[in-house]
Coordinates of C-alpha atoms and ligand atoms in Angstrom, one line a residue:
X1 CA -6.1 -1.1 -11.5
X2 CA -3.5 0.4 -9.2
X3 CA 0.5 -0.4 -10.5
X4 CA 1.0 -2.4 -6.8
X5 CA 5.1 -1.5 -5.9
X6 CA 6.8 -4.4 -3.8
X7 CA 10.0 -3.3 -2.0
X8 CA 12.8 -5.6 -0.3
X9 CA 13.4 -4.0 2.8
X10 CA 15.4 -5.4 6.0
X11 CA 13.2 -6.0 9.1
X12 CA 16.4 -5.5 11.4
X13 CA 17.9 -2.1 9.9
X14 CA 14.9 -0.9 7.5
X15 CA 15.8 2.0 5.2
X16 CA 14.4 4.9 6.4
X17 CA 14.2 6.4 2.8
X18 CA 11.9 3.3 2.2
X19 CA 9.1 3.3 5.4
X20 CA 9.5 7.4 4.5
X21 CA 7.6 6.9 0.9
X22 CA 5.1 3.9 2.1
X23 CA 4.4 6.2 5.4
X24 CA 3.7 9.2 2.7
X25 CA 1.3 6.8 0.7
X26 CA -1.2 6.3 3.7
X27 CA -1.0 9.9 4.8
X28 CA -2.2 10.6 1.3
X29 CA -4.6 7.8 1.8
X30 CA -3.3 5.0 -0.2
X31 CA -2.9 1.4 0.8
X32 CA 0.7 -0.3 2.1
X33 CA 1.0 -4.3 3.2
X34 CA 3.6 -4.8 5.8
X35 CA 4.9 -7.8 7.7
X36 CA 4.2 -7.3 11.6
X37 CA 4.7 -10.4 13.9
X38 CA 1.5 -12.0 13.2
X39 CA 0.8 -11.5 9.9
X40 CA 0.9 -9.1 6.9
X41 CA -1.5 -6.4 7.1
X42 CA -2.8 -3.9 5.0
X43 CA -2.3 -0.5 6.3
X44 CA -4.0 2.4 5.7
X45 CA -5.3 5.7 7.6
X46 CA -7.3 4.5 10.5
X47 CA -8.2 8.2 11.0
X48 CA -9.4 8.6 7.7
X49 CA -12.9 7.3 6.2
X50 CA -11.9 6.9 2.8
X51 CA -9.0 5.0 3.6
X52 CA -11.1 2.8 5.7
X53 CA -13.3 2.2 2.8
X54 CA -10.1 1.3 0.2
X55 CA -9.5 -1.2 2.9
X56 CA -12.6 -3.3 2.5
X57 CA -13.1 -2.6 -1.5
X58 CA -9.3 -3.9 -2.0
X59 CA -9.7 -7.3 0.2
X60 CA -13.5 -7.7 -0.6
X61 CA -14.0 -7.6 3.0
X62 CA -17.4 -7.9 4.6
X63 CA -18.4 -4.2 5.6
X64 CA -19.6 -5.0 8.8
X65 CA -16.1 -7.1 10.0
X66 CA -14.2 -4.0 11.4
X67 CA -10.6 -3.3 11.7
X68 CA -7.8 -3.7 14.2
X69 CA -6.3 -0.2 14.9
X70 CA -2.0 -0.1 15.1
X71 CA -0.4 2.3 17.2
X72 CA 3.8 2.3 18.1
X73 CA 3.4 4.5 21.1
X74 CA 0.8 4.0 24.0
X75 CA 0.0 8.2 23.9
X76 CA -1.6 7.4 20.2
X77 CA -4.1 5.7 22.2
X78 CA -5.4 9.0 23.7
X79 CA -6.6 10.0 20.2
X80 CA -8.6 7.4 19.7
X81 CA -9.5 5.4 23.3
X82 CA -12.4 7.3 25.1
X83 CA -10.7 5.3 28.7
X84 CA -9.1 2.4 29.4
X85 CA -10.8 0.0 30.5
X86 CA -9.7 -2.1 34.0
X87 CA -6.6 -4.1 33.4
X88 CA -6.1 -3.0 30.1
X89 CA -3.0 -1.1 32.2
X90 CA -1.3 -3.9 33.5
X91 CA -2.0 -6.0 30.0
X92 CA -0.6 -3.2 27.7
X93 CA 3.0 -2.5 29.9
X94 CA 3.2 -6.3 29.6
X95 CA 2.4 -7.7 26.7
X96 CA 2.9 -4.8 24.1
X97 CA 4.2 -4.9 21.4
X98 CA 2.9 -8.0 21.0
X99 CA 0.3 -10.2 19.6
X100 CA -2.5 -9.1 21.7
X101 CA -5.6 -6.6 20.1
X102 CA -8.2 -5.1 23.3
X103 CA -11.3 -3.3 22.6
X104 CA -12.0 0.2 23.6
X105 CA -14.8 3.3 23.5
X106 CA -14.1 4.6 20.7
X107 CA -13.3 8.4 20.0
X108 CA -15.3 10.3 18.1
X109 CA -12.9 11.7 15.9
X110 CA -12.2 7.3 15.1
X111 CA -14.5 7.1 11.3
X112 CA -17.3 4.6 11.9
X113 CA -16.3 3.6 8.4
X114 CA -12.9 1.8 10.6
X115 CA -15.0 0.1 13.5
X116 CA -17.8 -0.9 11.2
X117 CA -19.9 1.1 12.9
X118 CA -19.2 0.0 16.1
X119 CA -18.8 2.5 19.4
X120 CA -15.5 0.2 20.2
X121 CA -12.0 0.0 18.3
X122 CA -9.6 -2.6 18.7
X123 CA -6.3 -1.5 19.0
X124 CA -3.2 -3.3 19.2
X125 CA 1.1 -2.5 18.9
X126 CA 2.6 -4.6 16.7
X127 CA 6.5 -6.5 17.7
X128 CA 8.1 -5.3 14.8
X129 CA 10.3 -3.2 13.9
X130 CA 9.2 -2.6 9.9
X131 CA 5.5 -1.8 11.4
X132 CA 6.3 0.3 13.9
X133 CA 8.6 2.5 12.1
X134 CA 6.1 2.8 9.7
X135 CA 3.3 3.9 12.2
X136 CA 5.5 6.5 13.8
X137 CA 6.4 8.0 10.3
X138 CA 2.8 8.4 8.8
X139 CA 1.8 10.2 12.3
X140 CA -1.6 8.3 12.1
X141 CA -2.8 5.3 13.6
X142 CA -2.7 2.8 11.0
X143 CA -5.6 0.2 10.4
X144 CA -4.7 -2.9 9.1
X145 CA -7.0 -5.8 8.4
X146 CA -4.4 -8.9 7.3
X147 CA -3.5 -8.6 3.8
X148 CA -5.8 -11.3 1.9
X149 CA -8.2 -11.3 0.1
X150 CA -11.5 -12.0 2.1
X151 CA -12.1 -15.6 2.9
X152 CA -8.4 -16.9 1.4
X153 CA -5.9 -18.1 4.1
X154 CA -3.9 -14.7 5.8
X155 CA -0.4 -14.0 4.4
X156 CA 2.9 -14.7 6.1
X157 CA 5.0 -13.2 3.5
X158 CA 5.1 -10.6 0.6
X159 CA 4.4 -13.1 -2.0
X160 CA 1.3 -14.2 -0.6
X161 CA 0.4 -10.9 -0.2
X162 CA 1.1 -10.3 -4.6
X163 CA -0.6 -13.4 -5.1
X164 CA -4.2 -11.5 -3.3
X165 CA -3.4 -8.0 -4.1
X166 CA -1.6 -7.1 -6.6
X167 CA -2.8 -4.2 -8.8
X168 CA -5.4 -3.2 -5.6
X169 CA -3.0 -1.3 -3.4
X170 CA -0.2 0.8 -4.0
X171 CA 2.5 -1.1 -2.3
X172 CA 4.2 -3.9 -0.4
X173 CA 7.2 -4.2 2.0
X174 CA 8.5 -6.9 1.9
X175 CA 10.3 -8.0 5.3
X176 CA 10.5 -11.4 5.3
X177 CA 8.5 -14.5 7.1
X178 CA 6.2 -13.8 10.1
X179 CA 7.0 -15.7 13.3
X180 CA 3.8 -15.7 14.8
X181 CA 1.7 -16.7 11.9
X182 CA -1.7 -16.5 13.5
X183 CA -3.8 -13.2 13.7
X184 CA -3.8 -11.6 17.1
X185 CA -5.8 -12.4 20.4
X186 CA -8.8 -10.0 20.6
X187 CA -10.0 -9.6 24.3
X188 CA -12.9 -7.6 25.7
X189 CA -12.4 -6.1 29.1
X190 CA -15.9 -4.7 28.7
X191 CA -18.0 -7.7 31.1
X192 CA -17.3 -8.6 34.4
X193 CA -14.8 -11.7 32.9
X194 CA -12.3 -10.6 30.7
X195 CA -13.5 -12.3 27.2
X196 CA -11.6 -13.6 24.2
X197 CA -13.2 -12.8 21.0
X198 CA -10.4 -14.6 19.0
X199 CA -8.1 -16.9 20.0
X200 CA -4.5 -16.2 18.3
X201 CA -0.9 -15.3 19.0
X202 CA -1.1 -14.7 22.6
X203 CA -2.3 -17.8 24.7
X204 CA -5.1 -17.4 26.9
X205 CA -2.3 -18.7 29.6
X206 CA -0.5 -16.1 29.1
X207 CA -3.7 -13.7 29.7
X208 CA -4.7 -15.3 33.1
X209 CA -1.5 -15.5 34.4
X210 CA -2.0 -11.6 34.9
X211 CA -5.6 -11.7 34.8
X212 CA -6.7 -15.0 36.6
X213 CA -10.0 -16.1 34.8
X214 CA -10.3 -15.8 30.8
X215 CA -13.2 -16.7 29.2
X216 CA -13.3 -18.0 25.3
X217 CA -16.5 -16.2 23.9
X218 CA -18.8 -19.2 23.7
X219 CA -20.1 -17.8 20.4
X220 CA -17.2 -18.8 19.0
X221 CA -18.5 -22.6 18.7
X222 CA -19.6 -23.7 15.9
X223 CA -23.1 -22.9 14.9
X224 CA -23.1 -20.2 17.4
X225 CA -23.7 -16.6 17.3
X226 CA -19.7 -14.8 18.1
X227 CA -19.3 -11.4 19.4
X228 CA -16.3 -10.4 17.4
X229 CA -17.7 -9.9 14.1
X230 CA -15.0 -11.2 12.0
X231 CA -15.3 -14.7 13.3
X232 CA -18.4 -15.8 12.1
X233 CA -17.5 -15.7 8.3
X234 CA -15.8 -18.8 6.6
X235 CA -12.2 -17.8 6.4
X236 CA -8.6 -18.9 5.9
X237 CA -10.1 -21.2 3.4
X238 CA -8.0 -22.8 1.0
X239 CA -9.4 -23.5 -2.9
X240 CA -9.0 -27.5 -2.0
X241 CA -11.7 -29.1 0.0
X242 CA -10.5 -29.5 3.7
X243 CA -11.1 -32.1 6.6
X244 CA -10.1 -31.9 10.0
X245 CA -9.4 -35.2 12.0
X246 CA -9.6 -34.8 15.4
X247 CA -9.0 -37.3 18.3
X248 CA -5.8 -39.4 19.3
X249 CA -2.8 -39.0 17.2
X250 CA -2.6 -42.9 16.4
X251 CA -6.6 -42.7 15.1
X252 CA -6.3 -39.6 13.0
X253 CA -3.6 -41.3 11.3
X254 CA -5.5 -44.3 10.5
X255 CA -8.5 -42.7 9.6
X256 CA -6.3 -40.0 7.4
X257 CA -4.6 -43.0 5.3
X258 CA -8.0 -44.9 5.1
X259 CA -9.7 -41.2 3.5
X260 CA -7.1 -41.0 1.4
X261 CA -7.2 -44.3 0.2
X262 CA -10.6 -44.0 -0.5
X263 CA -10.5 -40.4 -2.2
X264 CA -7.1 -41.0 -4.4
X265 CA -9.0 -44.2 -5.8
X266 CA -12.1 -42.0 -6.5
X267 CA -10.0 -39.9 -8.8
X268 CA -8.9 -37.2 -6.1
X269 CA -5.8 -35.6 -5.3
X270 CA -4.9 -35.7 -1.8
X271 CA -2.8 -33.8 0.2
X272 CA -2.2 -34.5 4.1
X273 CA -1.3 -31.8 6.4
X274 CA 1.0 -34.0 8.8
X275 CA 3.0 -32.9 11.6
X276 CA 6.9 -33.9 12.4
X277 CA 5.5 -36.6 14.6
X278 CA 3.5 -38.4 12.0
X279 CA 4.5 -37.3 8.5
X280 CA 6.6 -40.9 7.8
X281 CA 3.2 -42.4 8.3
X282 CA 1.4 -41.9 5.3
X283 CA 1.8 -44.3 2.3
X284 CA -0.4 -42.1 -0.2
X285 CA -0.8 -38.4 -0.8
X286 CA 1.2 -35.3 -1.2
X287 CA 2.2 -35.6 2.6
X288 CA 3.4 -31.5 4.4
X289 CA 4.5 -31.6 7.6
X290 CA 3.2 -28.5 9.5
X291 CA 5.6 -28.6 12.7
X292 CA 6.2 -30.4 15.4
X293 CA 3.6 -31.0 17.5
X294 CA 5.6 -30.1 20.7
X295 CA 6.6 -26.6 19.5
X296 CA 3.0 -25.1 18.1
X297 CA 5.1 -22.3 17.3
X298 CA 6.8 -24.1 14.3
X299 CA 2.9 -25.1 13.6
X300 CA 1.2 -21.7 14.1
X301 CA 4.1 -20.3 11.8
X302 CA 3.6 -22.2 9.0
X303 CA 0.0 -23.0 9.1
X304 CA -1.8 -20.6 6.8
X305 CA 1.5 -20.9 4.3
X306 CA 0.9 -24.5 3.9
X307 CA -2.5 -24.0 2.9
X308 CA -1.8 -21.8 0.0
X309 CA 1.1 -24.4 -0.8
X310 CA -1.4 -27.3 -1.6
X311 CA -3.7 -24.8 -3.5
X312 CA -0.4 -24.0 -5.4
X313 CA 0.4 -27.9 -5.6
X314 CA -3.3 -28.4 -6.9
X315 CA -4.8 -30.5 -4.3
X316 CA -8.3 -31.5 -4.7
X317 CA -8.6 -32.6 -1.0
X318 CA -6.6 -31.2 2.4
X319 CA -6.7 -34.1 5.0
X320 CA -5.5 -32.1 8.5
X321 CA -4.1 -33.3 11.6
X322 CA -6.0 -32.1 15.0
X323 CA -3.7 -31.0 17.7
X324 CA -3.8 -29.7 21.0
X325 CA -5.7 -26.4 22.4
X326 CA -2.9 -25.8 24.8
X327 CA -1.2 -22.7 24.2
X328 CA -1.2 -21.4 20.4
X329 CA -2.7 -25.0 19.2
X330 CA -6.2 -23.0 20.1
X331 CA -6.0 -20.3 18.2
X332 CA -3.9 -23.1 15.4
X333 CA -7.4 -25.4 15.8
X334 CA -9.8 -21.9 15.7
X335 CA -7.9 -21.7 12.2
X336 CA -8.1 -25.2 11.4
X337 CA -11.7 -25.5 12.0
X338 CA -12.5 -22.2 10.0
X339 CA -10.3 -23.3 7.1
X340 CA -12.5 -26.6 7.1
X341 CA -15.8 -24.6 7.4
X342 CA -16.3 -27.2 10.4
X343 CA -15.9 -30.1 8.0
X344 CA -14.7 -32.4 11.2
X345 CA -14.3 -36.0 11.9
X346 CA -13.8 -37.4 15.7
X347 CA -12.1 -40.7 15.8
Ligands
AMP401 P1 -8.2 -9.1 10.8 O1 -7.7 -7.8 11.0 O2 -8.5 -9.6 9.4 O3 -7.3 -10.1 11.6 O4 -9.6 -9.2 11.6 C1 -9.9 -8.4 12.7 C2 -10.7 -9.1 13.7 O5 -10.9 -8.3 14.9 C3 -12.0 -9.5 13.2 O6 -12.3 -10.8 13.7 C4 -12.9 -8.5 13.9 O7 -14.3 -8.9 14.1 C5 -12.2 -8.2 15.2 N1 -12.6 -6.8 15.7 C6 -12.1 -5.7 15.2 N2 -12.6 -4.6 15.8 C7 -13.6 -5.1 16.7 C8 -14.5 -4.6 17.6 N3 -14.6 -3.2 17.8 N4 -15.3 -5.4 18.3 C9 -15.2 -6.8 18.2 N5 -14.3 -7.4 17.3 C10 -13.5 -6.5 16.6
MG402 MG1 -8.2 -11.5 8.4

């Protein structure tokens, strides 16, 4: 049992003394959560197999789900890209740092131990100040698998992170809320259509404004068979069973309140994932409201924190709201359905 060492640290003016001790703990490859944009991750060595192996024994991560690679300068991606492939130019001076993770041939010198064994890395540059400071002062690329425990709901802030980890990693920094709140977009430039293998913080808009056609890996349905091997475990999941209504907002109100109805007399304790639209609607249950449904921003942001909230509250049952695919809401629903293990109702 490691003595896991949580730190306060300001995301707009961060000590340097501080990122200076957490960036000598992963050169000595130890383990460091940090917020980035998305969500926390935990950081360690990407160059280094070991680290990559503390990495999977700390979360319990599947070993073959491999790890997004975090760089703060686009020359890091020399050491570890064998090329770039088409567009990744035009996507990288655009969108990074940002939300957005693309696949690559992997260097040699990359451990398989960090790509799963995979002759591709993912690589992303994070929008935020704490993680990028951090990445320029270990001098490695940093690989950092969100900092959860495999399976539970990804953190958007230090506590959730203590709540997982603590006593399996050496430390924390703690820098606040994550604005995003989903994990990154992973896209493969490999095919002839540029493919996502995850929906997430970047909308697929966004992507063919600059690229014109995007494809949504059709492995990514349920019961299919998805590229990206991360997305085919159960994951986010809270400890409370979960339900996703999908349809028009006025049925998956009337069909929440009728489930709950029906499971509080049972003996159950319900909690409803609501949104700002709807969340006066609901005579029974311990009602949340996750955002408003014309922002998804306020949604995607607060998602995976609301999850852990009910587990907190002690919910038996999570009834959720669908909304719509536009923009973040796919990479909120990809979420929603995961967290649900595809335990859906269309009304
Ligand atoms: P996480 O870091 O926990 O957000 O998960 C990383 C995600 O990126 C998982 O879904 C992985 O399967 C995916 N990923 C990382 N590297 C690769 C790769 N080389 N090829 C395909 N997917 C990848
Ligand atoms: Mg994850």
């Amino acid at each position: 049992m490691l003595k896991t060492r949580m730190v306060a640290i300001d995301k707009d003016n961060p000590k340097p003394q501080l990122i200076d001790v957490a960036a000598k703990i992963i050169r000595a490859g130890g383990l460091v959560a940090f917020p980035t944009e998305t969500v926390y991750g935990l950081g360690g060595n990407a160059m280094d197999e070991e680290a990559a192996a503390k990495i999977y024994a700390a979360k319990g991560r599947p070993q073959d789900n491999p790890l997004i690679v975090h760089i703060h300068h686009i020359k890091e991606l020399e050491d570890i890209a064998e090329e770039v492939p088409p567009g990744a130019d035009r996507l990288m001076k655009i969108f990074w740092p940002g939300p957005l993770t693309i696949l690559f041939r992997k260097k040699p010198e990359v451990p398989s131990g960090t790509t799963a064994g995979l002759d591709t890395v993912a690589v992303r540059m994070p929008d935020h100040r704490i993680a990028l400071e951090l990445i320029k002062s270990a001098g490695v690329p940093i690989a950092a698998p969100s900092a959860n425990i495999s399976g539970r709901p990804s953190p958007t802030c230090a506590r959730d992170v203590l709540e997982d980890l603590d006593g399996r990693i050496d430390m924390i920094l703690d820098g606040g809320t994550c604005p995003v709140g989903v994990e990154s977009t992973v896209l493969d430039l490999s095919g002839p259509v540029p493919l996502i293998l995850r929906p997430g913080g970047l909308p697929k808009e966004e992507l063919e404004k600059v690229l014109g056609h995007v494809e949504l890996d059709p492995g990514l349905l349920p019961g299919q068979k998805p590229r990206s091997p991360g997305q085919k475990y159960r994951h986010y999941a809270p400890r409370a069973r979960m339900t996703l209504v999908e349809g028009p907002v006025e049925r998956q109100v009337a069909e929440i309140i009728d489930l709950a109805a029906k499971l509080e007399s049972s003996g159950r304790k319900v909690g409803i994932m609501a949104t700002a639209q709807t969340r006066q609607r609901y005579p029974v249950g311990t009602v949340i409201s996750v955002g408003d449904r014309k922002a998804p921003l306020t949604i995607s942001s607060n998602l995976f924190s609301i999850l852990r909230k009910f587990d907190r509250l002690g919910v038996d049952e999570i009834l959720a709201e669908g909304i719509s695919k536009e923009g973040l809401g796919l990479a909120v629903m990809n979420r929603l359905y995961k967290a649900a293990g595809y335990n859906i109702i269309k009304v």
